[in-house]
Amino acid sequence: EILGKLESLDSLFIGNAARDSLHRYGRSLLAPLLKQVGWESQGSEPEENRLLRTRVITTLGFFGDEDVIAEARSRFQLFLKNPGSLNAELRPAVLDVVGRYSDRATYDRLHELGRQAQNLEERLLFYRPMHMARDPLLPDESLHIALTDELPPGVAAYSVFYVAFGGQ
């Protein structure tokens, strides 16, 4: 519930100078929680911990937690060498954080992986993070991609939303 409230507040604070303070506060609340649940699942842990882990990682990453961003980038690099190295549960969180802070090379790699994906669900796993990139040079390209036939029309329309608000 707290994660949902923080995410809602974050949306409301777009363009507000107080947003940095919200992010600092969010990091102070969530970093200890990530230390508690860790990056890896612990065998027979409750399902709620698995779901919580991915949301905490994503939110901390979006709130600018440097340790989470660095760990996500590291795990992405390992994933590029060996896709089996990144647990399927963590893929959305890691890819979303990496995509949000992507540079041109990372963005292009996500795009390449998205085009190579075998099904729509897998494609979206790579396209969504591209559309959340904060780099001011990348949204125009994401918008162009959303307006092509690379994605089905309904998905492309949703992608425009990500381009408009994802990098905020």
mmCIF file with all atom_site columns, C-alpha atoms in Angstrom:
data_model
loop_
_atom_site.group_PDB
_atom_site.id
_atom_site.type_symbol
_atom_site.label_atom_id
_atom_site.label_alt_id
_atom_site.label_comp_id
_atom_site.label_asym_id
_atom_site.label_entity_id
_atom_site.label_seq_id
_atom_site.pdbx_PDB_ins_code
_atom_site.Cartn_x
_atom_site.Cartn_y
_atom_site.Cartn_z
_atom_site.occupancy
_atom_site.B_iso_or_equiv
_atom_site.pdbx_formal_charge
_atom_site.auth_seq_id
_atom_site.auth_comp_id
_atom_site.auth_asym_id
_atom_site.auth_atom_id
_atom_site.pdbx_PDB_model_num
ATOM 1   C CA . GLU A 1 1   ? 0.000  0.000   0.000   1.00 0.00 ? 1   GLU A CA 1
ATOM 2   C CA . ILE A 1 2   ? 2.842  2.387   0.842   1.00 0.00 ? 2   ILE A CA 1
ATOM 3   C CA . LEU A 1 3   ? 4.465  1.718   -2.535  1.00 0.00 ? 3   LEU A CA 1
ATOM 4   C CA . GLY A 1 4   ? 1.238  2.643   -4.293  1.00 0.00 ? 4   GLY A CA 1
ATOM 5   C CA . LYS A 1 5   ? 0.969  5.879   -2.339  1.00 0.00 ? 5   LYS A CA 1
ATOM 6   C CA . LEU A 1 6   ? 4.583  6.809   -3.063  1.00 0.00 ? 6   LEU A CA 1
ATOM 7   C CA . GLU A 1 7   ? 4.080  6.113   -6.767  1.00 0.00 ? 7   GLU A CA 1
ATOM 8   C CA . SER A 1 8   ? 0.895  8.212   -6.796  1.00 0.00 ? 8   SER A CA 1
ATOM 9   C CA . LEU A 1 9   ? 2.636  11.085  -5.037  1.00 0.00 ? 9   LEU A CA 1
ATOM 10  C CA . ASP A 1 10  ? 5.504  10.822  -7.485  1.00 0.00 ? 10  ASP A CA 1
ATOM 11  C CA . SER A 1 11  ? 3.088  11.329  -10.379 1.00 0.00 ? 11  SER A CA 1
ATOM 12  C CA . LEU A 1 12  ? 1.517  14.304  -8.659  1.00 0.00 ? 12  LEU A CA 1
ATOM 13  C CA . PHE A 1 13  ? 4.911  15.902  -8.029  1.00 0.00 ? 13  PHE A CA 1
ATOM 14  C CA . ILE A 1 14  ? 6.067  15.883  -11.677 1.00 0.00 ? 14  ILE A CA 1
ATOM 15  C CA . GLY A 1 15  ? 7.475  19.342  -12.329 1.00 0.00 ? 15  GLY A CA 1
ATOM 16  C CA . ASN A 1 16  ? 7.451  20.248  -8.631  1.00 0.00 ? 16  ASN A CA 1
ATOM 17  C CA . ALA A 1 17  ? 10.726 21.144  -6.891  1.00 0.00 ? 17  ALA A CA 1
ATOM 18  C CA . ALA A 1 18  ? 9.628  19.065  -3.883  1.00 0.00 ? 18  ALA A CA 1
ATOM 19  C CA . ARG A 1 19  ? 9.810  15.879  -5.956  1.00 0.00 ? 19  ARG A CA 1
ATOM 20  C CA . ASP A 1 20  ? 13.488 15.400  -5.066  1.00 0.00 ? 20  ASP A CA 1
ATOM 21  C CA . SER A 1 21  ? 12.541 15.481  -1.384  1.00 0.00 ? 21  SER A CA 1
ATOM 22  C CA . LEU A 1 22  ? 9.835  12.890  -2.010  1.00 0.00 ? 22  LEU A CA 1
ATOM 23  C CA . HIS A 1 23  ? 12.391 10.666  -3.745  1.00 0.00 ? 23  HIS A CA 1
ATOM 24  C CA . ARG A 1 24  ? 14.845 11.010  -0.846  1.00 0.00 ? 24  ARG A CA 1
ATOM 25  C CA . TYR A 1 25  ? 12.077 10.152  1.606   1.00 0.00 ? 25  TYR A CA 1
ATOM 26  C CA . GLY A 1 26  ? 10.986 7.183   -0.504  1.00 0.00 ? 26  GLY A CA 1
ATOM 27  C CA . ARG A 1 27  ? 14.548 5.896   -0.704  1.00 0.00 ? 27  ARG A CA 1
ATOM 28  C CA . SER A 1 28  ? 14.902 6.183   3.087   1.00 0.00 ? 28  SER A CA 1
ATOM 29  C CA . LEU A 1 29  ? 11.759 4.073   3.549   1.00 0.00 ? 29  LEU A CA 1
ATOM 30  C CA . LEU A 1 30  ? 12.417 1.487   0.869   1.00 0.00 ? 30  LEU A CA 1
ATOM 31  C CA . ALA A 1 31  ? 16.189 0.870   0.991   1.00 0.00 ? 31  ALA A CA 1
ATOM 32  C CA . PRO A 1 32  ? 15.974 -0.978  4.342   1.00 0.00 ? 32  PRO A CA 1
ATOM 33  C CA . LEU A 1 33  ? 13.108 -3.044  2.936   1.00 0.00 ? 33  LEU A CA 1
ATOM 34  C CA . LEU A 1 34  ? 15.202 -4.082  -0.066  1.00 0.00 ? 34  LEU A CA 1
ATOM 35  C CA . LYS A 1 35  ? 18.015 -5.096  2.294   1.00 0.00 ? 35  LYS A CA 1
ATOM 36  C CA . GLN A 1 36  ? 15.489 -7.238  4.130   1.00 0.00 ? 36  GLN A CA 1
ATOM 37  C CA . VAL A 1 37  ? 14.001 -9.012  1.084   1.00 0.00 ? 37  VAL A CA 1
ATOM 38  C CA . GLY A 1 38  ? 17.212 -8.945  -0.987  1.00 0.00 ? 38  GLY A CA 1
ATOM 39  C CA . TRP A 1 39  ? 17.645 -9.192  -4.723  1.00 0.00 ? 39  TRP A CA 1
ATOM 40  C CA . GLU A 1 40  ? 17.269 -12.967 -4.844  1.00 0.00 ? 40  GLU A CA 1
ATOM 41  C CA . SER A 1 41  ? 14.319 -15.054 -3.717  1.00 0.00 ? 41  SER A CA 1
ATOM 42  C CA . GLN A 1 42  ? 14.941 -17.314 -0.758  1.00 0.00 ? 42  GLN A CA 1
ATOM 43  C CA . GLY A 1 43  ? 13.495 -20.649 -1.830  1.00 0.00 ? 43  GLY A CA 1
ATOM 44  C CA . SER A 1 44  ? 10.263 -21.100 0.058   1.00 0.00 ? 44  SER A CA 1
ATOM 45  C CA . GLU A 1 45  ? 9.574  -17.452 0.813   1.00 0.00 ? 45  GLU A CA 1
ATOM 46  C CA . PRO A 1 46  ? 5.990  -16.198 0.579   1.00 0.00 ? 46  PRO A CA 1
ATOM 47  C CA . GLU A 1 47  ? 4.764  -15.112 -2.865  1.00 0.00 ? 47  GLU A CA 1
ATOM 48  C CA . GLU A 1 48  ? 4.136  -11.614 -1.493  1.00 0.00 ? 48  GLU A CA 1
ATOM 49  C CA . ASN A 1 49  ? 7.901  -11.215 -0.921  1.00 0.00 ? 49  ASN A CA 1
ATOM 50  C CA . ARG A 1 50  ? 8.606  -12.052 -4.555  1.00 0.00 ? 50  ARG A CA 1
ATOM 51  C CA . LEU A 1 51  ? 6.110  -9.444  -5.739  1.00 0.00 ? 51  LEU A CA 1
ATOM 52  C CA . LEU A 1 52  ? 7.292  -6.908  -3.188  1.00 0.00 ? 52  LEU A CA 1
ATOM 53  C CA . ARG A 1 53  ? 10.922 -7.344  -4.255  1.00 0.00 ? 53  ARG A CA 1
ATOM 54  C CA . THR A 1 54  ? 10.264 -6.359  -7.868  1.00 0.00 ? 54  THR A CA 1
ATOM 55  C CA . ARG A 1 55  ? 8.154  -3.324  -6.916  1.00 0.00 ? 55  ARG A CA 1
ATOM 56  C CA . VAL A 1 56  ? 10.693 -2.123  -4.358  1.00 0.00 ? 56  VAL A CA 1
ATOM 57  C CA . ILE A 1 57  ? 13.557 -2.463  -6.862  1.00 0.00 ? 57  ILE A CA 1
ATOM 58  C CA . THR A 1 58  ? 11.619 -0.614  -9.541  1.00 0.00 ? 58  THR A CA 1
ATOM 59  C CA . THR A 1 59  ? 10.496 2.170   -7.218  1.00 0.00 ? 59  THR A CA 1
ATOM 60  C CA . LEU A 1 60  ? 13.944 2.636   -5.682  1.00 0.00 ? 60  LEU A CA 1
ATOM 61  C CA . GLY A 1 61  ? 15.415 2.736   -9.175  1.00 0.00 ? 61  GLY A CA 1
ATOM 62  C CA . PHE A 1 62  ? 12.869 5.291   -10.355 1.00 0.00 ? 62  PHE A CA 1
ATOM 63  C CA . PHE A 1 63  ? 13.516 7.326   -7.187  1.00 0.00 ? 63  PHE A CA 1
ATOM 64  C CA . GLY A 1 64  ? 17.199 7.496   -8.127  1.00 0.00 ? 64  GLY A CA 1
ATOM 65  C CA . ASP A 1 65  ? 18.766 5.021   -5.697  1.00 0.00 ? 65  ASP A CA 1
ATOM 66  C CA . GLU A 1 66  ? 22.312 4.810   -7.071  1.00 0.00 ? 66  GLU A CA 1
ATOM 67  C CA . ASP A 1 67  ? 22.967 1.334   -5.614  1.00 0.00 ? 67  ASP A CA 1
ATOM 68  C CA . VAL A 1 68  ? 19.838 -0.087  -7.226  1.00 0.00 ? 68  VAL A CA 1
ATOM 69  C CA . ILE A 1 69  ? 20.629 1.569   -10.561 1.00 0.00 ? 69  ILE A CA 1
ATOM 70  C CA . ALA A 1 70  ? 24.188 0.186   -10.487 1.00 0.00 ? 70  ALA A CA 1
ATOM 71  C CA . GLU A 1 71  ? 22.991 -3.303  -9.554  1.00 0.00 ? 71  GLU A CA 1
ATOM 72  C CA . ALA A 1 72  ? 20.341 -3.263  -12.290 1.00 0.00 ? 72  ALA A CA 1
ATOM 73  C CA . ARG A 1 73  ? 22.953 -2.212  -14.853 1.00 0.00 ? 73  ARG A CA 1
ATOM 74  C CA . SER A 1 74  ? 25.308 -4.939  -13.681 1.00 0.00 ? 74  SER A CA 1
ATOM 75  C CA . ARG A 1 75  ? 22.599 -7.576  -13.913 1.00 0.00 ? 75  ARG A CA 1
ATOM 76  C CA . PHE A 1 76  ? 21.627 -6.312  -17.372 1.00 0.00 ? 76  PHE A CA 1
ATOM 77  C CA . GLN A 1 77  ? 25.207 -6.673  -18.605 1.00 0.00 ? 77  GLN A CA 1
ATOM 78  C CA . LEU A 1 78  ? 25.289 -10.252 -17.303 1.00 0.00 ? 78  LEU A CA 1
ATOM 79  C CA . PHE A 1 79  ? 21.909 -10.875 -18.960 1.00 0.00 ? 79  PHE A CA 1
ATOM 80  C CA . LEU A 1 80  ? 23.301 -9.710  -22.312 1.00 0.00 ? 80  LEU A CA 1
ATOM 81  C CA . LYS A 1 81  ? 26.062 -12.315 -22.040 1.00 0.00 ? 81  LYS A CA 1
ATOM 82  C CA . ASN A 1 82  ? 23.824 -15.032 -20.610 1.00 0.00 ? 82  ASN A CA 1
ATOM 83  C CA . PRO A 1 83  ? 20.039 -14.471 -20.648 1.00 0.00 ? 83  PRO A CA 1
ATOM 84  C CA . GLY A 1 84  ? 19.590 -17.263 -18.104 1.00 0.00 ? 84  GLY A CA 1
ATOM 85  C CA . SER A 1 85  ? 21.539 -15.268 -15.529 1.00 0.00 ? 85  SER A CA 1
ATOM 86  C CA . LEU A 1 86  ? 18.611 -12.926 -14.842 1.00 0.00 ? 86  LEU A CA 1
ATOM 87  C CA . ASN A 1 87  ? 15.774 -14.517 -12.914 1.00 0.00 ? 87  ASN A CA 1
ATOM 88  C CA . ALA A 1 88  ? 12.490 -14.119 -14.804 1.00 0.00 ? 88  ALA A CA 1
ATOM 89  C CA . GLU A 1 89  ? 10.897 -12.523 -11.717 1.00 0.00 ? 89  GLU A CA 1
ATOM 90  C CA . LEU A 1 90  ? 13.487 -9.737  -11.733 1.00 0.00 ? 90  LEU A CA 1
ATOM 91  C CA . ARG A 1 91  ? 13.557 -9.073  -15.478 1.00 0.00 ? 91  ARG A CA 1
ATOM 92  C CA . PRO A 1 92  ? 10.818 -6.419  -15.554 1.00 0.00 ? 92  PRO A CA 1
ATOM 93  C CA . ALA A 1 93  ? 12.315 -4.505  -12.614 1.00 0.00 ? 93  ALA A CA 1
ATOM 94  C CA . VAL A 1 94  ? 15.897 -4.675  -13.892 1.00 0.00 ? 94  VAL A CA 1
ATOM 95  C CA . LEU A 1 95  ? 14.935 -3.786  -17.460 1.00 0.00 ? 95  LEU A CA 1
ATOM 96  C CA . ASP A 1 96  ? 12.665 -0.920  -16.370 1.00 0.00 ? 96  ASP A CA 1
ATOM 97  C CA . VAL A 1 97  ? 15.414 0.634   -14.234 1.00 0.00 ? 97  VAL A CA 1
ATOM 98  C CA . VAL A 1 98  ? 18.034 0.131   -16.945 1.00 0.00 ? 98  VAL A CA 1
ATOM 99  C CA . GLY A 1 99  ? 15.689 1.551   -19.580 1.00 0.00 ? 99  GLY A CA 1
ATOM 100 C CA . ARG A 1 100 ? 14.868 4.608   -17.486 1.00 0.00 ? 100 ARG A CA 1
ATOM 101 C CA . TYR A 1 101 ? 18.553 5.526   -17.209 1.00 0.00 ? 101 TYR A CA 1
ATOM 102 C CA . SER A 1 102 ? 19.622 4.201   -20.610 1.00 0.00 ? 102 SER A CA 1
ATOM 103 C CA . ASP A 1 103 ? 22.151 5.841   -22.832 1.00 0.00 ? 103 ASP A CA 1
ATOM 104 C CA . ARG A 1 104 ? 22.031 5.493   -26.620 1.00 0.00 ? 104 ARG A CA 1
ATOM 105 C CA . ALA A 1 105 ? 23.848 2.144   -26.651 1.00 0.00 ? 105 ALA A CA 1
ATOM 106 C CA . THR A 1 106 ? 21.609 0.610   -23.982 1.00 0.00 ? 106 THR A CA 1
ATOM 107 C CA . TYR A 1 107 ? 18.501 1.972   -25.676 1.00 0.00 ? 107 TYR A CA 1
ATOM 108 C CA . ASP A 1 108 ? 19.591 0.475   -29.012 1.00 0.00 ? 108 ASP A CA 1
ATOM 109 C CA . ARG A 1 109 ? 20.331 -2.861  -27.346 1.00 0.00 ? 109 ARG A CA 1
ATOM 110 C CA . LEU A 1 110 ? 16.863 -2.931  -25.750 1.00 0.00 ? 110 LEU A CA 1
ATOM 111 C CA . HIS A 1 111 ? 15.373 -2.124  -29.146 1.00 0.00 ? 111 HIS A CA 1
ATOM 112 C CA . GLU A 1 112 ? 17.322 -4.931  -30.789 1.00 0.00 ? 112 GLU A CA 1
ATOM 113 C CA . LEU A 1 113 ? 16.197 -7.385  -28.098 1.00 0.00 ? 113 LEU A CA 1
ATOM 114 C CA . GLY A 1 114 ? 12.608 -6.230  -28.522 1.00 0.00 ? 114 GLY A CA 1
ATOM 115 C CA . ARG A 1 115 ? 12.701 -6.802  -32.277 1.00 0.00 ? 115 ARG A CA 1
ATOM 116 C CA . GLN A 1 116 ? 14.194 -10.278 -31.750 1.00 0.00 ? 116 GLN A CA 1
ATOM 117 C CA . ALA A 1 117 ? 11.589 -11.297 -29.166 1.00 0.00 ? 117 ALA A CA 1
ATOM 118 C CA . GLN A 1 118 ? 9.479  -14.308 -30.038 1.00 0.00 ? 118 GLN A CA 1
ATOM 119 C CA . ASN A 1 119 ? 6.121  -13.099 -28.721 1.00 0.00 ? 119 ASN A CA 1
ATOM 120 C CA . LEU A 1 120 ? 4.325  -9.907  -27.751 1.00 0.00 ? 120 LEU A CA 1
ATOM 121 C CA . GLU A 1 121 ? 4.801  -10.357 -24.006 1.00 0.00 ? 121 GLU A CA 1
ATOM 122 C CA . GLU A 1 122 ? 8.556  -10.703 -24.459 1.00 0.00 ? 122 GLU A CA 1
ATOM 123 C CA . ARG A 1 123 ? 8.649  -7.767  -26.893 1.00 0.00 ? 123 ARG A CA 1
ATOM 124 C CA . LEU A 1 124 ? 6.914  -5.527  -24.367 1.00 0.00 ? 124 LEU A CA 1
ATOM 125 C CA . LEU A 1 125 ? 9.468  -6.521  -21.754 1.00 0.00 ? 125 LEU A CA 1
ATOM 126 C CA . PHE A 1 126 ? 12.042 -4.633  -23.856 1.00 0.00 ? 126 PHE A CA 1
ATOM 127 C CA . TYR A 1 127 ? 9.961  -1.912  -25.514 1.00 0.00 ? 127 TYR A CA 1
ATOM 128 C CA . ARG A 1 128 ? 8.406  -0.595  -22.290 1.00 0.00 ? 128 ARG A CA 1
ATOM 129 C CA . PRO A 1 129 ? 11.777 0.288   -20.700 1.00 0.00 ? 129 PRO A CA 1
ATOM 130 C CA . MET A 1 130 ? 12.848 2.052   -23.912 1.00 0.00 ? 130 MET A CA 1
ATOM 131 C CA . HIS A 1 131 ? 9.800  4.286   -23.739 1.00 0.00 ? 131 HIS A CA 1
ATOM 132 C CA . MET A 1 132 ? 10.629 5.265   -20.136 1.00 0.00 ? 132 MET A CA 1
ATOM 133 C CA . ALA A 1 133 ? 14.098 6.602   -20.973 1.00 0.00 ? 133 ALA A CA 1
ATOM 134 C CA . ARG A 1 134 ? 14.889 9.922   -19.306 1.00 0.00 ? 134 ARG A CA 1
ATOM 135 C CA . ASP A 1 135 ? 17.601 10.884  -21.792 1.00 0.00 ? 135 ASP A CA 1
ATOM 136 C CA . PRO A 1 136 ? 16.090 13.886  -23.614 1.00 0.00 ? 136 PRO A CA 1
ATOM 137 C CA . LEU A 1 137 ? 17.402 12.634  -26.970 1.00 0.00 ? 137 LEU A CA 1
ATOM 138 C CA . LEU A 1 138 ? 15.518 9.331   -26.862 1.00 0.00 ? 138 LEU A CA 1
ATOM 139 C CA . PRO A 1 139 ? 11.773 10.132  -26.559 1.00 0.00 ? 139 PRO A CA 1
ATOM 140 C CA . ASP A 1 140 ? 11.526 11.311  -30.173 1.00 0.00 ? 140 ASP A CA 1
ATOM 141 C CA . GLU A 1 141 ? 12.802 7.954   -31.347 1.00 0.00 ? 141 GLU A CA 1
ATOM 142 C CA . SER A 1 142 ? 10.453 6.112   -28.977 1.00 0.00 ? 142 SER A CA 1
ATOM 143 C CA . LEU A 1 143 ? 7.549  8.102   -30.364 1.00 0.00 ? 143 LEU A CA 1
ATOM 144 C CA . HIS A 1 144 ? 8.632  7.264   -33.911 1.00 0.00 ? 144 HIS A CA 1
ATOM 145 C CA . ILE A 1 145 ? 8.775  3.555   -33.006 1.00 0.00 ? 145 ILE A CA 1
ATOM 146 C CA . ALA A 1 146 ? 5.315  3.737   -31.421 1.00 0.00 ? 146 ALA A CA 1
ATOM 147 C CA . LEU A 1 147 ? 3.972  5.179   -34.675 1.00 0.00 ? 147 LEU A CA 1
ATOM 148 C CA . THR A 1 148 ? 5.361  2.378   -36.861 1.00 0.00 ? 148 THR A CA 1
ATOM 149 C CA . ASP A 1 149 ? 4.097  -1.169  -37.278 1.00 0.00 ? 149 ASP A CA 1
ATOM 150 C CA . GLU A 1 150 ? 6.683  -2.642  -34.876 1.00 0.00 ? 150 GLU A CA 1
ATOM 151 C CA . LEU A 1 151 ? 3.965  -2.991  -32.248 1.00 0.00 ? 151 LEU A CA 1
ATOM 152 C CA . PRO A 1 152 ? 0.252  -3.756  -32.590 1.00 0.00 ? 152 PRO A CA 1
ATOM 153 C CA . PRO A 1 153 ? -1.846 -0.543  -32.735 1.00 0.00 ? 153 PRO A CA 1
ATOM 154 C CA . GLY A 1 154 ? -3.323 -0.890  -29.232 1.00 0.00 ? 154 GLY A CA 1
ATOM 155 C CA . VAL A 1 155 ? 0.090  -1.471  -27.716 1.00 0.00 ? 155 VAL A CA 1
ATOM 156 C CA . ALA A 1 156 ? 1.609  1.350   -29.761 1.00 0.00 ? 156 ALA A CA 1
ATOM 157 C CA . ALA A 1 157 ? -1.042 3.750   -28.455 1.00 0.00 ? 157 ALA A CA 1
ATOM 158 C CA . TYR A 1 158 ? -0.197 2.747   -24.896 1.00 0.00 ? 158 TYR A CA 1
ATOM 159 C CA . SER A 1 159 ? 3.493  3.240   -25.723 1.00 0.00 ? 159 SER A CA 1
ATOM 160 C CA . VAL A 1 160 ? 2.786  6.878   -26.588 1.00 0.00 ? 160 VAL A CA 1
ATOM 161 C CA . PHE A 1 161 ? 1.597  7.283   -22.981 1.00 0.00 ? 161 PHE A CA 1
ATOM 162 C CA . TYR A 1 162 ? 4.884  5.862   -21.713 1.00 0.00 ? 162 TYR A CA 1
ATOM 163 C CA . VAL A 1 163 ? 6.847  8.174   -23.973 1.00 0.00 ? 163 VAL A CA 1
ATOM 164 C CA . ALA A 1 164 ? 4.868  11.166  -22.724 1.00 0.00 ? 164 ALA A CA 1
ATOM 165 C CA . PHE A 1 165 ? 5.058  10.331  -19.016 1.00 0.00 ? 165 PHE A CA 1
ATOM 166 C CA . GLY A 1 166 ? 7.534  7.469   -18.533 1.00 0.00 ? 166 GLY A CA 1
ATOM 167 C CA . GLY A 1 167 ? 10.687 9.523   -18.441 1.00 0.00 ? 167 GLY A CA 1
ATOM 168 C CA . GLN A 1 168 ? 9.342  12.020  -15.956 1.00 0.00 ? 168 GLN A CA 1
#
